[in-house]
Amino acid sequence: MKNTLATVQSLASQSFRARGAGSARELPALYATFEARLHAVARGHDILTRENWEGAGLVEIVAQAFAPYRDLSEEGSRIRIEGQDLRVSPSMALSLSMAMHELCTNAAKYGALGAPEGRVRVSWSTVEAASGPRLAMRWEEHGGPTVSPPSRKGFGSRLIQDGLARELNGEVRLVYRPEGVVCTIDVPLS
C-alpha cells in the first residue's frame, strides 16, 4: 500500500507540474491527465486483485492498457498484440501497466493511434540469458504522422525509460523513428 501511495503522490506531482502553466484554465487538462494515470494504476490493481496478488498475465496487462482504444482493434486490427501469456510478478505487472498506458496515451495524442491509418504492434518473447530468463518486449508504431524526437523529456518518457528500467532492473529504449515510435523493454523475469 505504501508503494501505491508513493506512486499516486508522484503521479499527482508530475501531472500538475505544468511547464509554463499560468492560469486556471489549464487545470481541467492537467486533472484529466492525472485521472487517466490513476485509472491505469487501478486497472493494474484490478488485474492483480483478481489473481490474489500472486502475479498477472501479460496478455491481460497489455489488453487493459488498450481498453480505451478497443474500437481501433476491432475490424481494422490497428492494434496487434503478439506473445505467449506469461505470468509476471505484481511489481512487474504494475510497472508494465503504467508504461503501456503512457505509450498508448502518447500514441493517441501524437502518434499512430491518432491517425486513421496508424497501427501499433506490441510483441514479446522470453530470452534465455546467463542470469536467467528475460522478457524482451517491443512496442512499434506505423502509419501515424512523421515522428521527430521531442524537444524535452516529459513525465511519460521519464516513466517509461528511467522508471521502468529502474523498477524492473532492466533496459528500456525509446526511439523516435520518422515512421513511428519504437520502445524496447529487456527485463529479468525472475
mmCIF file of C-alpha atoms in Angstrom, residues 4-172:
data_model
loop_
_atom_site.group_PDB
_atom_site.id
_atom_site.type_symbol
_atom_site.label_atom_id
_atom_site.label_comp_id
_atom_site.label_asym_id
_atom_site.label_seq_id
_atom_site.Cartn_x
_atom_site.Cartn_y
_atom_site.Cartn_z
ATOM 1 C CA THR A 4 0.875 2.570 -4.254
ATOM 2 C CA LEU A 5 0.500 5.783 -2.276
ATOM 3 C CA ALA A 6 4.009 6.845 -3.268
ATOM 4 C CA THR A 7 3.080 6.168 -6.889
ATOM 5 C CA VAL A 8 -0.092 8.266 -6.585
ATOM 6 C CA GLN A 9 1.871 11.089 -4.946
ATOM 7 C CA SER A 10 4.399 11.014 -7.787
ATOM 8 C CA LEU A 11 1.640 10.941 -10.419
ATOM 9 C CA ALA A 12 -0.063 13.942 -8.824
ATOM 10 C CA SER A 13 3.173 15.882 -8.568
ATOM 11 C CA GLN A 14 4.176 15.194 -12.157
ATOM 12 C CA SER A 15 0.700 15.626 -13.644
ATOM 13 C CA PHE A 16 0.091 19.019 -12.064
ATOM 14 C CA ARG A 17 3.572 20.379 -12.690
ATOM 15 C CA ALA A 18 2.643 22.336 -15.800
ATOM 16 C CA ARG A 19 5.539 23.804 -17.663
ATOM 17 C CA GLY A 20 4.540 27.388 -18.259
ATOM 18 C CA ALA A 21 1.009 26.883 -16.911
ATOM 19 C CA GLY A 22 -0.014 30.259 -15.706
ATOM 20 C CA SER A 23 -3.775 30.058 -15.452
ATOM 21 C CA ALA A 24 -6.604 28.048 -14.003
ATOM 22 C CA ARG A 25 -7.982 27.284 -17.490
ATOM 23 C CA GLU A 26 -5.235 24.652 -17.879
ATOM 24 C CA LEU A 27 -6.326 22.770 -14.740
ATOM 25 C CA PRO A 28 -9.011 20.619 -16.460
ATOM 26 C CA ALA A 29 -6.446 19.178 -18.875
ATOM 27 C CA LEU A 30 -3.976 18.559 -16.069
ATOM 28 C CA TYR A 31 -6.708 16.907 -13.999
ATOM 29 C CA ALA A 32 -7.693 14.674 -16.951
ATOM 30 C CA THR A 33 -4.082 13.556 -17.315
ATOM 31 C CA PHE A 34 -3.847 12.770 -13.613
ATOM 32 C CA GLU A 35 -7.164 10.919 -13.655
ATOM 33 C CA ALA A 36 -6.117 8.796 -16.651
ATOM 34 C CA ARG A 37 -2.899 7.831 -14.883
ATOM 35 C CA LEU A 38 -4.851 6.877 -11.754
ATOM 36 C CA HIS A 39 -7.143 4.713 -13.895
ATOM 37 C CA ALA A 40 -4.069 2.950 -15.298
ATOM 38 C CA VAL A 41 -2.882 2.188 -11.758
ATOM 39 C CA ALA A 42 -6.396 0.998 -10.865
ATOM 40 C CA ARG A 43 -6.567 -1.314 -13.903
ATOM 41 C CA GLY A 44 -3.263 -2.885 -12.846
ATOM 42 C CA HIS A 45 -4.588 -3.325 -9.312
ATOM 43 C CA ASP A 46 -7.834 -4.853 -10.630
ATOM 44 C CA ILE A 47 -5.893 -7.491 -12.551
ATOM 45 C CA LEU A 48 -3.763 -8.309 -9.507
ATOM 46 C CA THR A 49 -6.759 -8.418 -7.178
ATOM 47 C CA ARG A 50 -8.473 -10.982 -9.419
ATOM 48 C CA GLU A 51 -5.267 -13.028 -9.188
ATOM 49 C CA ASN A 52 -4.914 -12.653 -5.383
ATOM 50 C CA TRP A 53 -1.804 -10.508 -5.903
ATOM 51 C CA GLU A 54 0.199 -13.558 -6.969
ATOM 52 C CA GLY A 55 1.009 -12.179 -10.409
ATOM 53 C CA ALA A 56 -0.763 -11.405 -13.653
ATOM 54 C CA GLY A 57 -0.908 -12.476 -17.270
ATOM 55 C CA LEU A 58 0.964 -10.251 -19.690
ATOM 56 C CA VAL A 59 -1.764 -10.509 -22.351
ATOM 57 C CA GLU A 60 -4.320 -9.051 -19.933
ATOM 58 C CA ILE A 61 -1.973 -6.265 -18.817
ATOM 59 C CA VAL A 62 -1.387 -5.141 -22.398
ATOM 60 C CA ALA A 63 -5.049 -5.596 -23.386
ATOM 61 C CA GLN A 64 -6.166 -3.452 -20.426
ATOM 62 C CA ALA A 65 -3.824 -0.664 -21.495
ATOM 63 C CA PHE A 66 -5.554 -0.633 -24.884
ATOM 64 C CA ALA A 67 -9.054 -0.777 -23.330
ATOM 65 C CA PRO A 68 -9.813 2.908 -24.057
ATOM 66 C CA TYR A 69 -8.936 2.248 -27.725
ATOM 67 C CA ARG A 70 -10.879 -1.017 -28.221
ATOM 68 C CA ASP A 71 -12.791 0.400 -31.182
ATOM 69 C CA LEU A 72 -9.474 0.619 -33.041
ATOM 70 C CA SER A 73 -8.642 -3.047 -32.501
ATOM 71 C CA GLU A 74 -11.848 -4.484 -33.879
ATOM 72 C CA GLU A 75 -12.349 -4.814 -37.637
ATOM 73 C CA GLY A 76 -9.288 -2.947 -38.881
ATOM 74 C CA SER A 77 -6.922 -4.610 -36.401
ATOM 75 C CA ARG A 78 -4.957 -1.412 -35.906
ATOM 76 C CA ILE A 79 -3.726 -2.844 -32.615
ATOM 77 C CA ARG A 80 -1.871 -6.163 -32.633
ATOM 78 C CA ILE A 81 -0.792 -7.992 -29.501
ATOM 79 C CA GLU A 82 1.568 -10.925 -30.018
ATOM 80 C CA GLY A 83 3.194 -13.133 -27.430
ATOM 81 C CA GLN A 84 2.565 -16.018 -25.111
ATOM 82 C CA ASP A 85 0.634 -15.262 -21.943
ATOM 83 C CA LEU A 86 3.485 -15.043 -19.456
ATOM 84 C CA ARG A 87 2.811 -14.715 -15.749
ATOM 85 C CA VAL A 88 4.656 -11.747 -14.281
ATOM 86 C CA SER A 89 5.191 -10.590 -10.699
ATOM 87 C CA PRO A 90 2.891 -7.996 -9.125
ATOM 88 C CA SER A 91 5.550 -5.272 -9.288
ATOM 89 C CA MET A 92 6.250 -6.025 -12.952
ATOM 90 C CA ALA A 93 2.508 -6.045 -13.693
ATOM 91 C CA LEU A 94 2.035 -2.577 -12.189
ATOM 92 C CA SER A 95 5.140 -1.126 -13.837
ATOM 93 C CA LEU A 96 4.230 -2.508 -17.262
ATOM 94 C CA SER A 97 0.629 -1.368 -16.833
ATOM 95 C CA MET A 98 1.776 2.223 -16.261
ATOM 96 C CA ALA A 99 4.305 2.114 -19.115
ATOM 97 C CA MET A 100 1.731 0.702 -21.557
ATOM 98 C CA HIS A 101 -0.729 3.414 -20.503
ATOM 99 C CA GLU A 102 1.827 6.146 -21.223
ATOM 100 C CA LEU A 103 2.731 4.606 -24.594
ATOM 101 C CA CYS A 104 -0.967 4.374 -25.549
ATOM 102 C CA THR A 105 -1.639 7.940 -24.451
ATOM 103 C CA ASN A 106 1.309 9.306 -26.435
ATOM 104 C CA ALA A 107 0.326 7.246 -29.489
ATOM 105 C CA ALA A 108 -3.217 8.673 -29.298
ATOM 106 C CA LYS A 109 -2.023 12.266 -28.872
ATOM 107 C CA TYR A 110 0.963 12.382 -31.196
ATOM 108 C CA GLY A 111 1.386 9.059 -32.980
ATOM 109 C CA ALA A 112 -0.169 6.104 -34.714
ATOM 110 C CA LEU A 113 -3.380 5.838 -32.670
ATOM 111 C CA GLY A 114 -4.217 9.439 -33.563
ATOM 112 C CA ALA A 115 -4.103 8.815 -37.315
ATOM 113 C CA PRO A 116 -6.693 6.858 -39.345
ATOM 114 C CA GLU A 117 -4.058 4.621 -40.947
ATOM 115 C CA GLY A 118 -1.926 4.237 -37.837
ATOM 116 C CA ARG A 119 -1.154 0.859 -36.307
ATOM 117 C CA VAL A 120 0.508 -0.333 -33.119
ATOM 118 C CA ARG A 121 2.095 -3.731 -32.616
ATOM 119 C CA VAL A 122 3.147 -4.964 -29.189
ATOM 120 C CA SER A 123 5.090 -8.210 -29.130
ATOM 121 C CA TRP A 124 7.191 -10.086 -26.616
ATOM 122 C CA SER A 125 9.082 -13.282 -26.021
ATOM 123 C CA THR A 126 11.289 -14.820 -23.398
ATOM 124 C CA VAL A 127 15.028 -14.895 -23.921
ATOM 125 C CA GLU A 128 17.356 -17.180 -22.016
ATOM 126 C CA ALA A 129 20.387 -15.387 -20.611
ATOM 127 C CA ALA A 130 23.174 -16.445 -18.266
ATOM 128 C CA SER A 131 21.407 -14.582 -15.452
ATOM 129 C CA GLY A 132 18.072 -16.327 -16.133
ATOM 130 C CA PRO A 133 15.006 -15.791 -18.336
ATOM 131 C CA ARG A 134 14.312 -12.268 -19.583
ATOM 132 C CA LEU A 135 11.312 -10.548 -21.087
ATOM 133 C CA ALA A 136 12.036 -8.986 -24.472
ATOM 134 C CA MET A 137 9.127 -6.680 -25.337
ATOM 135 C CA ARG A 138 8.654 -4.355 -28.307
ATOM 136 C CA TRP A 139 6.148 -1.550 -28.941
ATOM 137 C CA GLU A 140 6.146 -0.409 -32.552
ATOM 138 C CA GLU A 141 4.064 2.281 -34.270
ATOM 139 C CA HIS A 142 3.468 2.625 -38.020
ATOM 140 C CA GLY A 143 1.268 4.759 -40.242
ATOM 141 C CA GLY A 144 0.971 7.771 -37.968
ATOM 142 C CA PRO A 145 2.331 11.254 -38.519
ATOM 143 C CA THR A 146 6.046 11.683 -39.100
ATOM 144 C CA VAL A 147 7.816 11.433 -35.776
ATOM 145 C CA SER A 148 10.632 13.591 -34.517
ATOM 146 C CA PRO A 149 12.288 13.396 -31.102
ATOM 147 C CA PRO A 150 10.607 15.640 -28.518
ATOM 148 C CA SER A 151 12.391 18.829 -27.503
ATOM 149 C CA ARG A 152 12.082 17.854 -23.839
ATOM 150 C CA LYS A 153 11.603 14.653 -21.906
ATOM 151 C CA GLY A 154 8.130 14.651 -20.333
ATOM 152 C CA PHE A 155 6.797 12.628 -17.410
ATOM 153 C CA GLY A 156 5.624 9.778 -19.651
ATOM 154 C CA SER A 157 9.005 9.398 -21.323
ATOM 155 C CA ARG A 158 10.791 9.521 -17.977
ATOM 156 C CA LEU A 159 8.385 6.959 -16.518
ATOM 157 C CA ILE A 160 8.898 4.637 -19.494
ATOM 158 C CA GLN A 161 12.659 4.946 -19.918
ATOM 159 C CA ASP A 162 14.014 5.673 -16.468
ATOM 160 C CA GLY A 163 11.326 4.476 -14.063
ATOM 161 C CA LEU A 164 10.571 1.177 -15.777
ATOM 162 C CA ALA A 165 14.248 0.316 -16.193
ATOM 163 C CA ARG A 166 14.940 1.136 -12.544
ATOM 164 C CA GLU A 167 11.827 -0.606 -11.172
ATOM 165 C CA LEU A 168 12.422 -3.783 -13.163
ATOM 166 C CA ASN A 169 16.226 -3.765 -13.149
ATOM 167 C CA GLY A 170 16.481 -3.850 -16.910
ATOM 168 C CA GLU A 171 16.929 -1.765 -20.023
ATOM 169 C CA VAL A 172 14.319 0.323 -21.825
#
